[in-house]
Amino acid sequence: MISYNPKDWWKLIFAFHKSDTFRSLLPGILGVAAYTVVVAYIENDIFHASFKNTTVVHSLVGFVLSMLLVFRTNTAYDRWWEGRRLWGSFVNNSRNLALKLNAFLPHHPEIRKTFKVLITNYILAAKEHLRSGVHVKHLENIGEYDSQFYSKKKHVPNQIMGAIYDEVNTLYQHKQLTGDQLFLINEELRSFTDNIGGCERIKRTPIPFAYSLFLKKVIFLYVFTMPIGFVVEFKYWAAPIVAIVFYIFASIEVLAEEIEDPFGTDANDLPTDTIYETIKANLDEIL
């Protein structure tokens, strides 16, 4: 995720970052402009076409298309923001669990270290699980929890959470945790699985195919029929006008596609790497 100053207007206006849709859409923008020039030449210089009120239909359709894009953007942002809330919950629950374990187990540094490693590994595994998959060699080994242990199941976060529950149960059986203390930390333990489940729901439930397909078709038809009417009124100036309209509408759809799956490594995705480092630093300090 990119950190920036939203109040720095001039810098943002003239910035052409690699995440800017202008770069990815540039071939399409040039193609639309060239297509408009060809249509303008055919209509104005060959057929000498003359229509009246040629832009009215596109004005009406443009309003409807704008409403569809607003809904599309809001839906994608809701998914992005829900993902951010879930990862904020990871931060808070990791801190709460570490603080409680630190208070309940003051004379057991090895046990606290085990929990610190397991919780840190869980957050790392959750982050990579939502991307391309977990590489167990990146997880820290401690005691019986080594690469072989983490490789036993496909869902590595579940494997690690099972280990955390086993450690808690062992402490309870050896009376190093009371029933009341077990009840106090259960909410944080449960929240980890709830959070990863919420993230998986976002990642694996894209916008309905029919809606996405329809919106792309409408944008295509709208942009590629614009020159037919606009070149009569605006002549060759219709080329930059149509290109700008294409850039605006297509950019909204491209941005929505990027942020609706917010757990990747794109510039506008959630800063899960930074959040992981924050949690790791907090656990190192507390435990």
C-alpha positions as a Markdown table, in Angstrom:
| # | Residue | x | y | z |
|---|---|---|---|---|
| 1 | Met | 0.0 | 0.0 | 0.0 |
| 2 | Ile | 1.3 | 3.5 | -0.9 |
| 3 | Ser | 1.6 | 6.1 | 1.8 |
| 4 | Tyr | 0.9 | 9.6 | 0.6 |
| 5 | Asn | -0.3 | 13.1 | 1.7 |
| 6 | Pro | -3.9 | 13.5 | 0.4 |
| 7 | Lys | -3.6 | 17.3 | 0.8 |
| 8 | Asp | -0.8 | 17.6 | -1.7 |
| 9 | Trp | -2.9 | 18.2 | -4.8 |
| 10 | Trp | -0.3 | 19.3 | -7.3 |
| 11 | Lys | 1.9 | 16.4 | -6.6 |
| 12 | Leu | -0.9 | 13.9 | -6.9 |
| 13 | Ile | -2.3 | 15.5 | -10.1 |
| 14 | Phe | 1.0 | 15.3 | -12.0 |
| 15 | Ala | 2.1 | 12.0 | -10.5 |
| 16 | Phe | 2.2 | 9.0 | -12.8 |
| 17 | His | 2.9 | 6.1 | -10.5 |
| 18 | Lys | 3.0 | 2.6 | -11.8 |
| 19 | Ser | -0.3 | 2.0 | -10.0 |
| 20 | Asp | -1.9 | 4.8 | -12.0 |
| 21 | Thr | -4.5 | 3.4 | -14.4 |
| 22 | Phe | -3.3 | 5.8 | -17.1 |
| 23 | Arg | -0.3 | 3.5 | -17.7 |
| 24 | Ser | -2.2 | 0.3 | -18.0 |
| 25 | Leu | -5.0 | 1.9 | -20.1 |
| 26 | Leu | -2.7 | 3.9 | -22.4 |
| 27 | Pro | -2.8 | 1.4 | -25.3 |
| 28 | Gly | -6.6 | 1.4 | -25.0 |
| 29 | Ile | -6.7 | 5.2 | -24.8 |
| 30 | Leu | -4.6 | 5.6 | -27.9 |
| 31 | Gly | -6.7 | 3.0 | -29.7 |
| 32 | Val | -9.9 | 4.7 | -28.9 |
| 33 | Ala | -8.5 | 8.0 | -30.1 |
| 34 | Ala | -7.3 | 6.5 | -33.4 |
| 35 | Tyr | -10.7 | 4.8 | -33.9 |
| 36 | Thr | -12.5 | 8.2 | -33.3 |
| 37 | Val | -10.2 | 9.9 | -35.9 |
| 38 | Val | -11.1 | 7.2 | -38.4 |
| 39 | Val | -14.8 | 7.6 | -37.8 |
| 40 | Ala | -14.5 | 11.4 | -38.0 |
| 41 | Tyr | -12.8 | 11.1 | -41.4 |
| 42 | Ile | -15.4 | 8.7 | -42.8 |
| 43 | Glu | -18.4 | 10.7 | -41.5 |
| 44 | Asn | -17.2 | 14.2 | -42.1 |
| 45 | Asp | -14.8 | 14.0 | -45.1 |
| 46 | Ile | -16.4 | 11.1 | -47.1 |
| 47 | Phe | -20.1 | 10.9 | -46.3 |
| 48 | His | -20.5 | 14.5 | -45.0 |
| 49 | Ala | -23.0 | 13.2 | -42.4 |
| 50 | Ser | -25.2 | 15.6 | -40.6 |
| 51 | Phe | -27.2 | 14.6 | -37.5 |
| 52 | Lys | -29.2 | 16.6 | -35.0 |
| 53 | Asn | -29.1 | 16.1 | -31.2 |
| 54 | Thr | -26.4 | 13.4 | -31.7 |
| 55 | Thr | -25.2 | 13.6 | -28.1 |
| 56 | Val | -28.5 | 13.4 | -26.2 |
| 57 | Val | -28.7 | 9.6 | -26.2 |
| 58 | His | -25.1 | 9.2 | -24.8 |
| 59 | Ser | -25.8 | 11.8 | -22.2 |
| 60 | Leu | -28.7 | 9.8 | -20.9 |
| 61 | Val | -26.9 | 6.5 | -21.1 |
| 62 | Gly | -23.8 | 8.1 | -19.5 |
| 63 | Phe | -25.9 | 9.0 | -16.4 |
| 64 | Val | -27.1 | 5.4 | -16.0 |
| 65 | Leu | -23.6 | 4.1 | -16.5 |
| 66 | Ser | -22.3 | 6.5 | -13.9 |
| 67 | Met | -24.8 | 5.1 | -11.4 |
| 68 | Leu | -23.7 | 1.6 | -12.2 |
| 69 | Leu | -20.0 | 2.5 | -11.7 |
| 70 | Val | -20.8 | 4.2 | -8.4 |
| 71 | Phe | -22.4 | 1.0 | -7.1 |
| 72 | Arg | -19.4 | -1.0 | -8.4 |
| 73 | Thr | -16.9 | 1.3 | -6.7 |
| 74 | Asn | -18.8 | 1.4 | -3.4 |
| 75 | Thr | -19.1 | -2.4 | -3.4 |
| 76 | Ala | -15.4 | -2.9 | -4.0 |
| 77 | Tyr | -14.5 | -0.3 | -1.4 |
| 78 | Asp | -16.7 | -2.0 | 1.2 |
| 79 | Arg | -14.8 | -5.2 | 0.6 |
| 80 | Trp | -11.5 | -3.4 | 1.0 |
| 81 | Trp | -12.6 | -1.7 | 4.2 |
| 82 | Glu | -14.0 | -4.9 | 5.7 |
| 83 | Gly | -10.6 | -6.5 | 5.0 |
| 84 | Arg | -8.9 | -3.6 | 6.8 |
| 85 | Arg | -11.2 | -4.0 | 9.8 |
| 86 | Leu | -10.4 | -7.8 | 10.0 |
| 87 | Trp | -6.7 | -7.1 | 9.9 |
| 88 | Gly | -7.1 | -4.4 | 12.5 |
| 89 | Ser | -8.8 | -7.1 | 14.6 |
| 90 | Phe | -5.8 | -9.3 | 14.2 |
| 91 | Val | -3.6 | -6.5 | 15.7 |
| 92 | Asn | -5.9 | -5.9 | 18.6 |
| 93 | Asn | -6.5 | -9.5 | 19.5 |
| 94 | Ser | -2.8 | -10.4 | 19.2 |
| 95 | Arg | -2.0 | -7.6 | 21.7 |
| 96 | Asn | -4.8 | -8.7 | 24.1 |
| 97 | Leu | -3.8 | -12.3 | 24.0 |
| 98 | Ala | -0.1 | -11.5 | 24.5 |
| 99 | Leu | -0.9 | -9.2 | 27.4 |
| 100 | Lys | -3.1 | -11.8 | 29.1 |
| 101 | Leu | -0.5 | -14.6 | 28.6 |
| 102 | Asn | 2.2 | -12.3 | 30.0 |
| 103 | Ala | 0.1 | -11.7 | 33.1 |
| 104 | Phe | -1.0 | -15.3 | 33.6 |
| 105 | Leu | 2.5 | -16.9 | 33.0 |
| 106 | Pro | 5.0 | -14.5 | 34.6 |
| 107 | His | 7.4 | -17.3 | 35.6 |
| 108 | His | 7.4 | -19.3 | 32.4 |
| 109 | Pro | 9.6 | -17.6 | 29.8 |
| 110 | Glu | 9.9 | -20.6 | 27.6 |
| 111 | Ile | 6.1 | -21.1 | 27.4 |
| 112 | Arg | 5.7 | -17.4 | 26.6 |
| 113 | Lys | 8.3 | -17.6 | 23.9 |
| 114 | Thr | 6.4 | -20.6 | 22.4 |
| 115 | Phe | 3.2 | -18.6 | 22.3 |
| 116 | Lys | 5.0 | -15.6 | 20.8 |
| 117 | Val | 6.4 | -17.7 | 18.0 |
| 118 | Leu | 3.2 | -19.5 | 17.3 |
| 119 | Ile | 1.1 | -16.3 | 17.2 |
| 120 | Thr | 3.6 | -14.6 | 15.0 |
| 121 | Asn | 3.7 | -17.6 | 12.7 |
| 122 | Tyr | -0.1 | -17.6 | 12.5 |
| 123 | Ile | -0.2 | -14.0 | 11.3 |
| 124 | Leu | 2.5 | -14.6 | 8.7 |
| 125 | Ala | 0.7 | -17.8 | 7.6 |
| 126 | Ala | -2.6 | -15.9 | 7.4 |
| 127 | Lys | -1.0 | -13.2 | 5.3 |
| 128 | Glu | 0.5 | -15.6 | 2.8 |
| 129 | His | -2.5 | -17.9 | 2.8 |
| 130 | Leu | -4.5 | -15.1 | 1.4 |
| 131 | Arg | -2.0 | -14.5 | -1.4 |
| 132 | Ser | -0.2 | -17.3 | -3.3 |
| 133 | Gly | 0.1 | -19.8 | -0.4 |
| 134 | Val | 2.3 | -20.4 | 2.6 |
| 135 | His | 6.0 | -21.3 | 2.3 |
| 136 | Val | 6.6 | -23.1 | 5.6 |
| 137 | Lys | 10.4 | -22.4 | 5.4 |
| 138 | His | 9.5 | -18.8 | 6.2 |
| 139 | Leu | 7.9 | -19.8 | 9.5 |
| 140 | Glu | 10.0 | -19.8 | 12.7 |
| 141 | Asn | 10.7 | -23.1 | 14.2 |
| 142 | Ile | 10.5 | -23.8 | 18.0 |
| 143 | Gly | 10.5 | -27.2 | 19.7 |
| 144 | Glu | 8.3 | -29.7 | 18.0 |
| 145 | Tyr | 6.8 | -27.0 | 15.8 |
| 146 | Asp | 9.1 | -27.2 | 12.8 |
| 147 | Ser | 8.7 | -27.2 | 9.0 |
| 148 | Gln | 7.5 | -30.8 | 9.0 |
| 149 | Phe | 4.8 | -30.0 | 11.5 |
| 150 | Tyr | 3.6 | -27.0 | 9.5 |
| 151 | Ser | 3.5 | -29.1 | 6.3 |
| 152 | Lys | 1.0 | -31.7 | 7.7 |
| 153 | Lys | -2.1 | -29.8 | 6.4 |
| 154 | Lys | -2.9 | -27.6 | 3.5 |
| 155 | His | -4.5 | -24.9 | 5.6 |
| 156 | Val | -1.4 | -23.8 | 7.6 |
| 157 | Pro | -3.2 | -21.2 | 9.7 |
| 158 | Asn | -5.6 | -23.9 | 11.0 |
| 159 | Gln | -2.6 | -26.1 | 11.8 |
| 160 | Ile | -0.9 | -23.4 | 13.8 |
| 161 | Met | -4.1 | -22.4 | 15.7 |
| 162 | Gly | -4.6 | -26.1 | 16.6 |
| 163 | Ala | -1.1 | -26.0 | 18.1 |
| 164 | Ile | -1.9 | -22.9 | 20.1 |
| 165 | Tyr | -5.1 | -24.6 | 21.4 |
| 166 | Asp | -3.0 | -27.7 | 22.3 |
| 167 | Glu | -0.6 | -25.5 | 24.3 |
| 168 | Val | -3.4 | -23.7 | 26.1 |
| 169 | Asn | -5.1 | -27.1 | 26.9 |
| 170 | Thr | -1.8 | -28.4 | 28.3 |
| 171 | Leu | -1.4 | -25.4 | 30.5 |
| 172 | Tyr | -4.9 | -25.9 | 31.8 |
| 173 | Gln | -4.4 | -29.6 | 32.5 |
| 174 | His | -1.2 | -28.9 | 34.4 |
| 175 | Lys | -3.1 | -26.3 | 36.4 |
| 176 | Gln | -0.9 | -23.5 | 35.1 |
| 177 | Leu | -4.0 | -21.8 | 33.9 |
| 178 | Thr | -7.3 | -21.6 | 35.8 |
| 179 | Gly | -10.7 | -22.1 | 34.3 |
| 180 | Asp | -11.4 | -18.4 | 34.6 |
| 181 | Gln | -8.1 | -17.5 | 32.8 |
| 182 | Leu | -8.9 | -20.0 | 30.1 |
| 183 | Phe | -12.3 | -18.4 | 29.7 |
| 184 | Leu | -10.7 | -14.9 | 29.4 |
| 185 | Ile | -8.3 | -15.9 | 26.6 |
| 186 | Asn | -10.8 | -18.0 | 24.7 |
| 187 | Glu | -12.4 | -14.9 | 23.0 |
| 188 | Glu | -9.1 | -13.8 | 21.5 |
| 189 | Leu | -8.3 | -17.4 | 20.3 |
| 190 | Arg | -11.7 | -17.7 | 18.6 |
| 191 | Ser | -11.3 | -14.3 | 16.9 |
| 192 | Phe | -8.3 | -15.4 | 15.0 |
| 193 | Thr | -10.2 | -18.1 | 13.2 |
| 194 | Asp | -13.2 | -15.8 | 12.7 |
| 195 | Asn | -10.9 | -13.2 | 11.1 |
| 196 | Ile | -9.3 | -15.6 | 8.7 |
| 197 | Gly | -12.7 | -16.9 | 7.8 |
| 198 | Gly | -13.9 | -13.4 | 7.0 |
| 199 | Cys | -10.9 | -12.7 | 4.8 |
| 200 | Glu | -11.4 | -16.0 | 2.9 |
| 201 | Arg | -15.0 | -15.0 | 2.3 |
| 202 | Ile | -13.9 | -11.7 | 0.8 |
| 203 | Lys | -11.3 | -13.3 | -1.4 |
| 204 | Arg | -13.3 | -16.3 | -2.6 |
| 205 | Thr | -16.6 | -14.4 | -3.3 |
| 206 | Pro | -16.0 | -12.0 | -6.2 |
| 207 | Ile | -18.6 | -9.7 | -7.7 |
| 208 | Pro | -21.2 | -11.8 | -9.5 |
| 209 | Phe | -20.0 | -12.7 | -12.9 |
| 210 | Ala | -23.1 | -11.5 | -14.7 |
| 211 | Tyr | -22.9 | -8.0 | -13.2 |
| 212 | Ser | -19.2 | -7.6 | -14.0 |
| 213 | Leu | -19.8 | -8.9 | -17.6 |
| 214 | Phe | -22.7 | -6.6 | -18.1 |
| 215 | Leu | -20.8 | -3.5 | -16.9 |
| 216 | Lys | -17.8 | -4.1 | -19.2 |
| 217 | Lys | -20.1 | -4.6 | -22.2 |
| 218 | Val | -22.0 | -1.4 | -21.4 |
| 219 | Ile | -18.7 | 0.6 | -21.1 |
| 220 | Phe | -17.5 | -0.9 | -24.4 |
| 221 | Leu | -20.7 | -0.1 | -26.3 |
| 222 | Tyr | -20.9 | 3.3 | -24.8 |
| 223 | Val | -17.3 | 4.3 | -25.7 |
| 224 | Phe | -17.3 | 2.8 | -29.2 |
| 225 | Thr | -20.6 | 4.3 | -30.2 |
| 226 | Met | -19.7 | 7.8 | -28.9 |
| 227 | Pro | -17.6 | 8.8 | -32.0 |
| 228 | Ile | -20.6 | 8.1 | -34.4 |
| 229 | Gly | -22.5 | 11.1 | -33.0 |
| 230 | Phe | -19.8 | 13.2 | -31.4 |
| 231 | Val | -17.6 | 13.6 | -34.6 |
| 232 | Val | -20.5 | 15.5 | -36.3 |
| 233 | Glu | -20.5 | 18.2 | -33.7 |
| 234 | Phe | -16.9 | 18.2 | -32.5 |
| 235 | Lys | -15.1 | 17.1 | -35.7 |
| 236 | Tyr | -11.6 | 15.8 | -34.9 |
| 237 | Trp | -11.8 | 17.2 | -31.4 |
| 238 | Ala | -14.0 | 14.2 | -30.6 |
| 239 | Ala | -10.8 | 12.1 | -30.4 |
| 240 | Pro | -9.5 | 13.5 | -27.2 |
| 241 | Ile | -13.0 | 13.8 | -25.7 |
| 242 | Val | -13.8 | 10.1 | -26.3 |
| 243 | Ala | -10.4 | 9.1 | -25.1 |
| 244 | Ile | -10.9 | 11.0 | -21.8 |
| 245 | Val | -14.3 | 9.5 | -21.3 |
| 246 | Phe | -12.9 | 6.0 | -21.9 |
| 247 | Tyr | -10.0 | 6.7 | -19.4 |
| 248 | Ile | -12.5 | 7.8 | -16.7 |
| 249 | Phe | -15.0 | 5.0 | -17.0 |
| 250 | Ala | -12.4 | 2.2 | -17.6 |
| 251 | Ser | -10.3 | 3.5 | -14.7 |
| 252 | Ile | -13.1 | 3.2 | -12.3 |
| 253 | Glu | -13.7 | -0.4 | -13.3 |
| 254 | Val | -10.0 | -1.2 | -13.1 |
| 255 | Leu | -9.6 | 0.3 | -9.7 |
| 256 | Ala | -12.7 | -1.6 | -8.4 |
| 257 | Glu | -11.2 | -4.8 | -9.7 |
| 258 | Glu | -8.0 | -4.1 | -7.9 |
| 259 | Ile | -9.4 | -3.3 | -4.4 |
| 260 | Glu | -12.1 | -5.9 | -4.3 |
| 261 | Asp | -9.4 | -8.4 | -3.5 |
| 262 | Pro | -7.4 | -6.4 | -1.0 |
| 263 | Phe | -5.0 | -9.1 | 0.2 |
| 264 | Gly | -2.5 | -9.1 | -2.6 |
| 265 | Thr | 0.7 | -7.1 | -3.3 |
| 266 | Asp | -0.8 | -4.4 | -5.6 |
| 267 | Ala | -0.1 | -0.8 | -4.7 |
| 268 | Asn | -3.7 | -0.2 | -3.5 |
| 269 | Asp | -4.0 | -3.5 | -1.5 |
| 270 | Leu | -4.0 | -3.6 | 2.2 |
| 271 | Pro | -0.6 | -3.1 | 4.0 |
| 272 | Thr | -0.6 | -6.6 | 5.4 |
| 273 | Asp | 3.2 | -6.8 | 5.4 |
| 274 | Thr | 3.3 | -3.7 | 7.6 |
| 275 | Ile | 0.6 | -5.0 | 9.9 |
| 276 | Tyr | 2.4 | -8.2 | 10.3 |
| 277 | Glu | 5.6 | -6.4 | 11.2 |
| 278 | Thr | 3.6 | -4.3 | 13.7 |
| 279 | Ile | 2.2 | -7.4 | 15.4 |
| 280 | Lys | 5.6 | -9.1 | 15.5 |
| 281 | Ala | 7.1 | -6.1 | 17.2 |
| 282 | Asn | 4.3 | -5.9 | 19.7 |
| 283 | Leu | 4.7 | -9.6 | 20.6 |
| 284 | Asp | 8.4 | -9.2 | 20.9 |
| 285 | Glu | 7.9 | -6.3 | 23.4 |
| 286 | Ile | 5.1 | -7.9 | 25.4 |
| 287 | Leu | 6.3 | -11.5 | 25.6 |
